[in-house]
């Protein structure tokens, strides 16, 4: 049998990788590490005014310039990663976990439970996300727990809808019928028969939803409705430094680039996930 | 139109109505949860307890929440949106002109972005795998992946700071000539077009590619049909449903986009009004704005579903 | 150039999902003379469709013609540009697809699609094309030839669509028509009409054809020559008579042998008193709203009674939509009956599976047609087979593992397969695993719902042999549901014929030729025989056909 492997993909441990996916994964890994270790690696305290000038340019010692008060931008961006990545991750974990569990239960049980859940969550879904954020923040303020919960609530219906659609497809398969007439319980059906079959798309959806949450959180912070000073995530950093826009100051551009690097990497990673090699005689 | 289609359409409208009610309910209660007593906030720190109690009575704040919700609904039906807390003007008067401004912005963006996005999406699908397709795909992923305010700031940097073609801020009142008008709308419209086209391009491309891989398109190929005939005659009519959905879904991103864009460009629209109302905790104003946005969103989604139902030949 | 088609040393490569490049057609050569019909026969994956499509210069996405010559009517399709090929498609060479239902554009009328070839190639004015199409509809004996063109594809039956797609192929007056398994998706009684229609128009026009199929008996009716393909290589070529009577190649002989499976030996112990295992009385089930009398609006199974004795097999045969699969699901409790009694091993069963005891569920197992969807793709074979062992028998890890080995051995699969996932198995292997899972429960009755229908003939014959062996060893009973008479004949002691939700007749396999009910007669007489003269000699009662045929 003639077998050649196309050159752009490399294989390792029974999986195929490609370069874009690897780079994207590295960027995500880097931001995760920064989010964890930020307090130990920042050169200046985020509150210290270290520059005589505001919107200072990039130079030695102040690698990313200074912000509108003359604080070190590098330190502020590194610490910002903590809030942007941390809050978004917490929110997406809650949203996906509850959405996926509810979705699978609805698909397997069917009947009125499915109808009620679906109708209610669809209605939730027809409230535009930014609007929902605005209203809630207006109502209860914007502490970190409130932000996490709000973001989670906003993205749960989407995760539910996605997981339910997948689970409904799996539910029509004959192996589900076989398991049912064997007398299996709902928990076994969900955990052992459905979940392993939807886990890959669910993880991809997790990534996409993470991107949406990062974008929404940044958007809210940009409007001044997200994280409140003195804390600052990347969206808030853009907001407080927007005055530097006419001078194209690094203080405005760098946090934007930080957001873009994270979100684009997640999107690219999802599109270039390692593929398991399925051919038997490979 | 057969009775089957009519039934489906009616059912869809009924669902939209129920959804609207649920949404109104959610909006009303979310805003009612505002911390602090509205009456004492309105009257300030110095108010006597009697004055606060009197105002509470006058505003029906002592009534049960469900009753207030019903009263609010009745008011809505009569066109009474309530009175703004911040400046004591009727909410309807505050919203009127602003709503028009926002609809202008949304309308111009739609007229520009829908044809553009459909063209790019369909051509990218036709030339799948080509350099053109990859460029379009990567650009649209890039735009989807960044926040709206970044697209806006980049647009400002490019057109206002470096090229100096356009002003960074909008003010509809200063429009004296056509060129002024163009300059005022240009930045917000460019930003919004980028934001919503990207999504539309991706979804249109996916929908067309899916229909291009069906057996009936292969059949057309084996009849000797040209590439354009395969796409225009066989793939597109069947991709219509998904495409209309993509358009509606993308246009609903207008709601989110408009909030950011109006704020960043200081555009006097309803979204800016709402962001300001949130800052001053102006309850009736927030409720009304939120309601208008949800209504617009629902209208779009429902209209798309109905078009999709009507374009399905199996139901004709 | 003497022949219309001359393919020499054709090579086609495909790229797999993992990015590897595999040669799927390895040097195929064949000839087709003017007006001659050549059949390409082989199992799935043999490359028969790929070869047929290459005659139009077309390779499916992911495939590429890499070598050889494809001369059709004096032009080498492999060397032409895509534009030049497009000019020949529909005019010189036309295509009749496997699934006409999927190959008609759902959003355009049938007439528009039938005459599209004349528009694309500017052959004639639309008015003339429409007249010509109606003539073809008549020649293909379609009902309502003047009005059928105005309909949309979903408003027409499968058998009619298949004939309409032949009209679509013939409108451009092609020299060569490629039929890609055109009757595989049809019921036997419908298949006959379609085959007859194809044969008469091809003969009348003196058109050459390529007929792709996996069914030797169908091919025998229509082809002049047969080319046997396997693994992308030609195994044997010959005239139809040669192949049927004097096949040389072992694979061809295997195909022929699979066509006539050995009968199950009649019970020698017939005089021994048999015990009843399952009895069903007046079972009714269906779909839709429940009416006042407690019965559903649409009745898929209507007052059916049957009995199965211990160690014996009951076959249920009928065409698609006759309710046989619903009956299986009703017996298993997946689709609870609306009325009637099910008595299993002396005790009355609850109608819904959820209300039956664990032992009752264990003793009656059901095996489904598509092993692809019946096996959880996310689990390795050992987990799939071991689950009933844990669930019903509570076996510990070590005994479980031993039992899995035993079960794999029983269904003649190597032990090493236990670590594989279903996607890494062949179709026949999957169906064996599917069966092993049912055996793991230690059942008394196994309901087999079309379990050989998705398999290639040779593989299906082996599975049937396995089932017979297991029955001898374990004393099982089967309810065997199928649309394929030869399969049911091979394994069952009794055959029940279903039509329109009702039991029509019950007979023993040796009396099939002497069926009494008119529908049974029609059904049994419609099964193609390996004899090439069978179709031409077949006389059917037109009243019967119009009464029972789906058309």
mmCIF file of N, CA and C in Angstrom, chain C residues 310-405:
data_model
loop_
_atom_site.group_PDB
_atom_site.id
_atom_site.type_symbol
_atom_site.label_atom_id
_atom_site.label_comp_id
_atom_site.label_asym_id
_atom_site.label_seq_id
_atom_site.Cartn_x
_atom_site.Cartn_y
_atom_site.Cartn_z
ATOM 1 N N UNK C 310 -39.474 -22.967 21.843
ATOM 2 C CA UNK C 310 -38.092 -23.044 22.322
ATOM 3 C C UNK C 310 -37.198 -23.720 21.295
ATOM 4 N N UNK C 311 -36.057 -23.121 21.030
ATOM 5 C CA UNK C 311 -35.095 -23.723 20.118
ATOM 6 C C UNK C 311 -35.475 -23.623 18.653
ATOM 7 N N UNK C 312 -36.551 -22.904 18.353
ATOM 8 C CA UNK C 312 -36.952 -22.765 16.950
ATOM 9 C C UNK C 312 -36.968 -21.296 16.566
ATOM 10 N N UNK C 313 -36.986 -21.048 15.260
ATOM 11 C CA UNK C 313 -36.864 -19.675 14.780
ATOM 12 C C UNK C 313 -38.067 -19.239 13.973
ATOM 13 N N UNK C 314 -38.444 -17.996 14.192
ATOM 14 C CA UNK C 314 -39.540 -17.432 13.409
ATOM 15 C C UNK C 314 -38.984 -16.308 12.552
ATOM 16 N N UNK C 315 -39.271 -16.347 11.265
ATOM 17 C CA UNK C 315 -38.862 -15.256 10.379
ATOM 18 C C UNK C 315 -40.045 -14.348 10.121
ATOM 19 N N UNK C 316 -39.788 -13.027 10.111
ATOM 20 C CA UNK C 316 -40.855 -12.091 9.753
ATOM 21 C C UNK C 316 -40.375 -11.341 8.525
ATOM 22 N N UNK C 317 -41.125 -11.426 7.445
ATOM 23 C CA UNK C 317 -40.684 -10.817 6.203
ATOM 24 C C UNK C 317 -41.729 -9.840 5.696
ATOM 25 N N UNK C 318 -41.259 -8.806 5.035
ATOM 26 C CA UNK C 318 -42.173 -7.803 4.494
ATOM 27 C C UNK C 318 -41.364 -6.650 3.948
ATOM 28 N N UNK C 319 -42.024 -5.730 3.221
ATOM 29 C CA UNK C 319 -41.313 -4.620 2.610
ATOM 30 C C UNK C 319 -41.281 -3.425 3.552
ATOM 31 N N UNK C 320 -40.521 -2.392 3.167
ATOM 32 C CA UNK C 320 -40.366 -1.254 4.064
ATOM 33 C C UNK C 320 -41.741 -0.659 4.391
ATOM 34 N N UNK C 321 -41.954 -0.333 5.641
ATOM 35 C CA UNK C 321 -43.216 0.258 6.060
ATOM 36 C C UNK C 321 -44.298 -0.754 6.387
ATOM 37 N N UNK C 322 -43.965 -2.053 6.392
ATOM 38 C CA UNK C 322 -45.005 -3.047 6.654
ATOM 39 C C UNK C 322 -45.217 -3.240 8.149
ATOM 40 N N UNK C 323 -44.347 -2.656 8.962
ATOM 41 C CA UNK C 323 -44.536 -2.730 10.411
ATOM 42 C C UNK C 323 -43.699 -3.794 11.085
ATOM 43 N N UNK C 324 -42.795 -4.446 10.342
ATOM 44 C CA UNK C 324 -42.045 -5.555 10.947
ATOM 45 C C UNK C 324 -41.067 -5.073 12.013
ATOM 46 N N UNK C 325 -40.409 -3.917 11.740
ATOM 47 C CA UNK C 325 -39.470 -3.397 12.741
ATOM 48 C C UNK C 325 -40.215 -2.870 13.958
ATOM 49 N N UNK C 326 -41.374 -2.259 13.728
ATOM 50 C CA UNK C 326 -42.168 -1.788 14.863
ATOM 51 C C UNK C 326 -42.584 -2.972 15.725
ATOM 52 N N UNK C 327 -42.958 -4.068 15.071
ATOM 53 C CA UNK C 327 -43.352 -5.266 15.817
ATOM 54 C C UNK C 327 -42.210 -5.725 16.729
ATOM 55 N N UNK C 328 -40.974 -5.711 16.194
ATOM 56 C CA UNK C 328 -39.815 -6.098 16.996
ATOM 57 C C UNK C 328 -39.688 -5.195 18.217
ATOM 58 N N UNK C 329 -39.861 -3.899 17.998
ATOM 59 C CA UNK C 329 -39.707 -2.948 19.092
ATOM 60 C C UNK C 329 -40.841 -3.084 20.104
ATOM 61 N N UNK C 330 -41.998 -3.461 19.620
ATOM 62 C CA UNK C 330 -43.127 -3.652 20.537
ATOM 63 C C UNK C 330 -42.880 -4.870 21.420
ATOM 64 N N UNK C 331 -42.390 -5.953 20.815
ATOM 65 C CA UNK C 331 -42.124 -7.163 21.600
ATOM 66 C C UNK C 331 -41.064 -6.864 22.658
ATOM 67 N N UNK C 332 -40.018 -6.106 22.263
ATOM 68 C CA UNK C 332 -38.935 -5.798 23.202
ATOM 69 C C UNK C 332 -39.343 -4.744 24.228
ATOM 70 N N UNK C 333 -40.502 -4.115 24.036
ATOM 71 C CA UNK C 333 -40.966 -3.132 25.012
ATOM 72 C C UNK C 333 -40.408 -1.735 24.782
ATOM 73 N N UNK C 334 -39.671 -1.537 23.668
ATOM 74 C CA UNK C 334 -39.122 -0.206 23.369
ATOM 75 C C UNK C 334 -40.255 0.725 22.980
ATOM 76 N N UNK C 335 -41.193 0.164 22.219
ATOM 77 C CA UNK C 335 -42.360 0.917 21.789
ATOM 78 C C UNK C 335 -43.579 0.179 22.373
ATOM 79 N N UNK C 336 -44.061 0.618 23.531
ATOM 80 C CA UNK C 336 -45.118 -0.142 24.211
ATOM 81 C C UNK C 336 -46.359 -0.302 23.344
ATOM 82 N N UNK C 337 -46.939 -1.475 23.399
ATOM 83 C CA UNK C 337 -48.135 -1.758 22.613
ATOM 84 C C UNK C 337 -49.326 -0.988 23.164
ATOM 85 N N UNK C 338 -50.315 -0.756 22.284
ATOM 86 C CA UNK C 338 -51.532 -0.069 22.736
ATOM 87 C C UNK C 338 -52.561 -1.098 23.210
ATOM 88 N N UNK C 339 -52.481 -2.293 22.633
ATOM 89 C CA UNK C 339 -53.406 -3.347 23.042
ATOM 90 C C UNK C 339 -52.774 -4.700 22.742
ATOM 91 N N UNK C 340 -53.222 -5.732 23.407
ATOM 92 C CA UNK C 340 -52.712 -7.069 23.148
ATOM 93 C C UNK C 340 -51.895 -7.615 24.309
ATOM 94 N N UNK C 341 -51.543 -8.907 24.171
ATOM 95 C CA UNK C 341 -50.846 -9.612 25.247
ATOM 96 C C UNK C 341 -49.522 -10.147 24.760
ATOM 97 N N UNK C 342 -48.505 -10.081 25.625
ATOM 98 C CA UNK C 342 -47.224 -10.721 25.324
ATOM 99 C C UNK C 342 -46.947 -11.704 26.453
ATOM 100 N N UNK C 343 -46.881 -12.986 26.128
ATOM 101 C CA UNK C 343 -46.580 -13.999 27.151
ATOM 102 C C UNK C 343 -45.214 -14.575 26.826
ATOM 103 N N UNK C 344 -44.268 -14.443 27.773
ATOM 104 C CA UNK C 344 -42.906 -14.879 27.542
ATOM 105 C C UNK C 344 -42.530 -15.899 28.603
ATOM 106 N N UNK C 345 -42.163 -17.114 28.167
ATOM 107 C CA UNK C 345 -41.746 -18.153 29.088
ATOM 108 C C UNK C 345 -42.796 -18.385 30.176
ATOM 109 N N UNK C 346 -44.047 -18.379 29.771
ATOM 110 C CA UNK C 346 -45.124 -18.714 30.692
ATOM 111 C C UNK C 346 -45.670 -17.556 31.507
ATOM 112 N N UNK C 347 -45.048 -16.380 31.425
ATOM 113 C CA UNK C 347 -45.555 -15.254 32.215
ATOM 114 C C UNK C 347 -45.911 -14.085 31.311
ATOM 115 N N UNK C 348 -46.965 -13.393 31.683
ATOM 116 C CA UNK C 348 -47.338 -12.247 30.882
ATOM 117 C C UNK C 348 -46.357 -11.098 31.140
ATOM 118 N N UNK C 349 -45.918 -10.436 30.066
ATOM 119 C CA UNK C 349 -44.967 -9.330 30.191
ATOM 120 C C UNK C 349 -45.692 -8.002 30.206
ATOM 121 N N UNK C 350 -45.110 -7.043 30.945
ATOM 122 C CA UNK C 350 -45.587 -5.667 30.865
ATOM 123 C C UNK C 350 -45.303 -5.161 29.451
ATOM 124 N N UNK C 351 -46.127 -4.199 28.990
ATOM 125 C CA UNK C 351 -45.915 -3.713 27.624
ATOM 126 C C UNK C 351 -44.650 -2.867 27.498
ATOM 127 N N UNK C 352 -44.347 -2.044 28.514
ATOM 128 C CA UNK C 352 -43.169 -1.169 28.443
ATOM 129 C C UNK C 352 -41.973 -1.849 29.101
ATOM 130 N N UNK C 353 -40.814 -1.727 28.442
ATOM 131 C CA UNK C 353 -39.589 -2.360 28.952
ATOM 132 C C UNK C 353 -39.266 -1.861 30.360
ATOM 133 N N UNK C 354 -39.549 -0.587 30.607
ATOM 134 C CA UNK C 354 -39.220 0.001 31.893
ATOM 135 C C UNK C 354 -39.920 -0.679 33.065
ATOM 136 N N UNK C 355 -41.041 -1.375 32.777
ATOM 137 C CA UNK C 355 -41.798 -2.007 33.861
ATOM 138 C C UNK C 355 -41.504 -3.487 33.986
ATOM 139 N N UNK C 356 -40.671 -4.024 33.083
ATOM 140 C CA UNK C 356 -40.365 -5.456 33.158
ATOM 141 C C UNK C 356 -39.237 -5.676 34.162
ATOM 142 N N UNK C 357 -39.163 -6.900 34.685
ATOM 143 C CA UNK C 357 -38.118 -7.183 35.670
ATOM 144 C C UNK C 357 -36.785 -7.336 34.948
ATOM 145 N N UNK C 358 -35.706 -7.234 35.730
ATOM 146 C CA UNK C 358 -34.378 -7.304 35.127
ATOM 147 C C UNK C 358 -34.156 -8.643 34.433
ATOM 148 N N UNK C 359 -34.673 -9.717 35.028
ATOM 149 C CA UNK C 359 -34.502 -11.032 34.422
ATOM 150 C C UNK C 359 -35.266 -11.159 33.116
ATOM 151 N N UNK C 360 -36.463 -10.590 33.102
ATOM 152 C CA UNK C 360 -37.253 -10.624 31.867
ATOM 153 C C UNK C 360 -36.521 -9.872 30.755
ATOM 154 N N UNK C 361 -35.938 -8.715 31.122
ATOM 155 C CA UNK C 361 -35.191 -7.945 30.133
ATOM 156 C C UNK C 361 -33.987 -8.740 29.648
ATOM 157 N N UNK C 362 -33.317 -9.410 30.580
ATOM 158 C CA UNK C 362 -32.107 -10.148 30.245
ATOM 159 C C UNK C 362 -32.400 -11.291 29.270
ATOM 160 N N UNK C 363 -33.528 -11.973 29.482
ATOM 161 C CA UNK C 363 -33.806 -13.172 28.715
ATOM 162 C C UNK C 363 -34.249 -12.896 27.280
ATOM 163 N N UNK C 364 -34.664 -11.661 27.022
ATOM 164 C CA UNK C 364 -35.048 -11.311 25.657
ATOM 165 C C UNK C 364 -34.138 -10.166 25.177
ATOM 166 N N UNK C 365 -33.260 -10.461 24.233
ATOM 167 C CA UNK C 365 -32.338 -9.436 23.741
ATOM 168 C C UNK C 365 -32.713 -9.054 22.318
ATOM 169 N N UNK C 366 -32.383 -7.813 21.945
ATOM 170 C CA UNK C 366 -32.655 -7.377 20.577
ATOM 171 C C UNK C 366 -31.346 -6.922 19.936
ATOM 172 N N UNK C 367 -31.138 -7.307 18.693
ATOM 173 C CA UNK C 367 -29.928 -6.909 17.951
ATOM 174 C C UNK C 367 -30.379 -6.098 16.741
ATOM 175 N N UNK C 368 -29.768 -4.908 16.577
ATOM 176 C CA UNK C 368 -30.244 -3.996 15.533
ATOM 177 C C UNK C 368 -29.468 -4.127 14.229
ATOM 178 N N UNK C 369 -30.075 -3.546 13.185
ATOM 179 C CA UNK C 369 -29.531 -3.620 11.839
ATOM 180 C C UNK C 369 -28.161 -2.969 11.704
ATOM 181 N N UNK C 370 -28.069 -1.722 12.172
ATOM 182 C CA UNK C 370 -26.833 -0.985 11.931
ATOM 183 C C UNK C 370 -25.915 -1.085 13.140
ATOM 184 N N UNK C 371 -24.886 -1.932 13.009
ATOM 185 C CA UNK C 371 -23.939 -2.076 14.110
ATOM 186 C C UNK C 371 -23.231 -0.751 14.374
ATOM 187 N N UNK C 372 -23.150 0.101 13.336
ATOM 188 C CA UNK C 372 -22.508 1.410 13.506
ATOM 189 C C UNK C 372 -23.169 2.227 14.601
ATOM 190 N N UNK C 373 -24.503 2.199 14.663
ATOM 191 C CA UNK C 373 -25.179 3.000 15.674
ATOM 192 C C UNK C 373 -25.541 2.168 16.898
ATOM 193 N N UNK C 374 -25.434 0.836 16.780
ATOM 194 C CA UNK C 374 -25.787 -0.005 17.922
ATOM 195 C C UNK C 374 -24.628 -0.156 18.893
ATOM 196 N N UNK C 375 -23.402 0.176 18.438
ATOM 197 C CA UNK C 375 -22.244 0.105 19.318
ATOM 198 C C UNK C 375 -21.791 1.522 19.641
ATOM 199 N N UNK C 376 -21.574 1.811 20.912
ATOM 200 C CA UNK C 376 -21.128 3.134 21.307
ATOM 201 C C UNK C 376 -19.715 3.373 20.778
ATOM 202 N N UNK C 377 -19.549 4.348 19.860
ATOM 203 C CA UNK C 377 -18.245 4.530 19.222
ATOM 204 C C UNK C 377 -17.159 4.986 20.194
ATOM 205 N N UNK C 378 -17.553 5.446 21.377
ATOM 206 C CA UNK C 378 -16.570 5.966 22.318
ATOM 207 C C UNK C 378 -15.998 4.886 23.228
ATOM 208 N N UNK C 379 -16.487 3.632 23.080
ATOM 209 C CA UNK C 379 -16.033 2.592 24.002
ATOM 210 C C UNK C 379 -15.302 1.475 23.274
ATOM 211 N N UNK C 380 -14.283 0.887 23.903
ATOM 212 C CA UNK C 380 -13.631 -0.272 23.304
ATOM 213 C C UNK C 380 -14.543 -1.492 23.383
ATOM 214 N N UNK C 381 -14.272 -2.449 22.503
ATOM 215 C CA UNK C 381 -15.109 -3.644 22.390
ATOM 216 C C UNK C 381 -15.302 -4.335 23.741
ATOM 217 N N UNK C 382 -14.215 -4.439 24.546
ATOM 218 C CA UNK C 382 -14.350 -5.193 25.804
ATOM 219 C C UNK C 382 -15.363 -4.530 26.744
ATOM 220 N N UNK C 383 -15.376 -3.188 26.781
ATOM 221 C CA UNK C 383 -16.345 -2.508 27.646
ATOM 222 C C UNK C 383 -17.773 -2.760 27.173
ATOM 223 N N UNK C 384 -17.938 -2.757 25.842
ATOM 224 C CA UNK C 384 -19.274 -2.955 25.288
ATOM 225 C C UNK C 384 -19.812 -4.338 25.665
ATOM 226 N N UNK C 385 -18.953 -5.350 25.504
ATOM 227 C CA UNK C 385 -19.415 -6.714 25.787
ATOM 228 C C UNK C 385 -19.526 -6.945 27.296
ATOM 229 N N UNK C 386 -18.669 -6.265 28.078
ATOM 230 C CA UNK C 386 -18.639 -6.536 29.517
ATOM 231 C C UNK C 386 -19.806 -5.903 30.271
ATOM 232 N N UNK C 387 -20.416 -4.862 29.696
ATOM 233 C CA UNK C 387 -21.461 -4.167 30.446
ATOM 234 C C UNK C 387 -22.618 -5.068 30.884
ATOM 235 N N UNK C 388 -23.189 -5.897 29.989
ATOM 236 C CA UNK C 388 -24.274 -6.787 30.451
ATOM 237 C C UNK C 388 -23.780 -7.761 31.519
ATOM 238 N N UNK C 389 -22.478 -8.150 31.454
ATOM 239 C CA UNK C 389 -21.934 -9.084 32.443
ATOM 240 C C UNK C 389 -21.957 -8.456 33.828
ATOM 241 N N UNK C 390 -21.619 -7.167 33.897
ATOM 242 C CA UNK C 390 -21.648 -6.455 35.175
ATOM 243 C C UNK C 390 -23.087 -6.199 35.587
ATOM 244 N N UNK C 391 -23.864 -5.727 34.637
ATOM 245 C CA UNK C 391 -25.209 -5.259 34.955
ATOM 246 C C UNK C 391 -26.127 -6.401 35.371
ATOM 247 N N UNK C 392 -26.096 -7.508 34.609
ATOM 248 C CA UNK C 392 -27.019 -8.600 34.915
ATOM 249 C C UNK C 392 -26.415 -9.626 35.872
ATOM 250 N N UNK C 393 -25.110 -9.907 35.685
ATOM 251 C CA UNK C 393 -24.526 -11.016 36.422
ATOM 252 C C UNK C 393 -23.593 -10.575 37.534
ATOM 253 N N UNK C 394 -23.265 -9.270 37.583
ATOM 254 C CA UNK C 394 -22.406 -8.757 38.648
ATOM 255 C C UNK C 394 -21.050 -9.437 38.714
ATOM 256 N N UNK C 395 -20.500 -9.790 37.547
ATOM 257 C CA UNK C 395 -19.211 -10.480 37.538
ATOM 258 C C UNK C 395 -18.084 -9.541 37.980
ATOM 259 N N UNK C 396 -17.076 -10.099 38.668
ATOM 260 C CA UNK C 396 -15.933 -9.261 39.045
ATOM 261 C C UNK C 396 -14.978 -9.163 37.859
ATOM 262 N N UNK C 397 -13.949 -8.339 38.041
ATOM 263 C CA UNK C 397 -13.081 -7.989 36.935
ATOM 264 C C UNK C 397 -12.464 -9.205 36.229
ATOM 265 N N UNK C 398 -12.007 -10.197 37.034
ATOM 266 C CA UNK C 398 -11.271 -11.295 36.409
ATOM 267 C C UNK C 398 -12.192 -12.240 35.637
ATOM 268 N N UNK C 399 -13.290 -12.639 36.260
ATOM 269 C CA UNK C 399 -14.213 -13.536 35.561
ATOM 270 C C UNK C 399 -14.817 -12.834 34.352
ATOM 271 N N UNK C 400 -15.034 -11.533 34.499
ATOM 272 C CA UNK C 400 -15.595 -10.740 33.404
ATOM 273 C C UNK C 400 -14.651 -10.809 32.198
ATOM 274 N N UNK C 401 -13.373 -10.585 32.472
ATOM 275 C CA UNK C 401 -12.392 -10.569 31.397
ATOM 276 C C UNK C 401 -12.330 -11.928 30.694
ATOM 277 N N UNK C 402 -12.409 -12.995 31.488
ATOM 278 C CA UNK C 402 -12.375 -14.324 30.894
ATOM 279 C C UNK C 402 -13.598 -14.557 30.012
ATOM 280 N N UNK C 403 -14.752 -14.089 30.531
ATOM 281 C CA UNK C 403 -16.011 -14.289 29.817
ATOM 282 C C UNK C 403 -16.008 -13.495 28.497
ATOM 283 N N UNK C 404 -15.414 -12.287 28.505
ATOM 284 C CA UNK C 404 -15.325 -11.503 27.274
ATOM 285 C C UNK C 404 -14.533 -12.280 26.232
ATOM 286 N N UNK C 405 -13.422 -12.896 26.661
ATOM 287 C CA UNK C 405 -12.634 -13.714 25.745
ATOM 288 C C UNK C 405 -13.475 -14.843 25.165
#
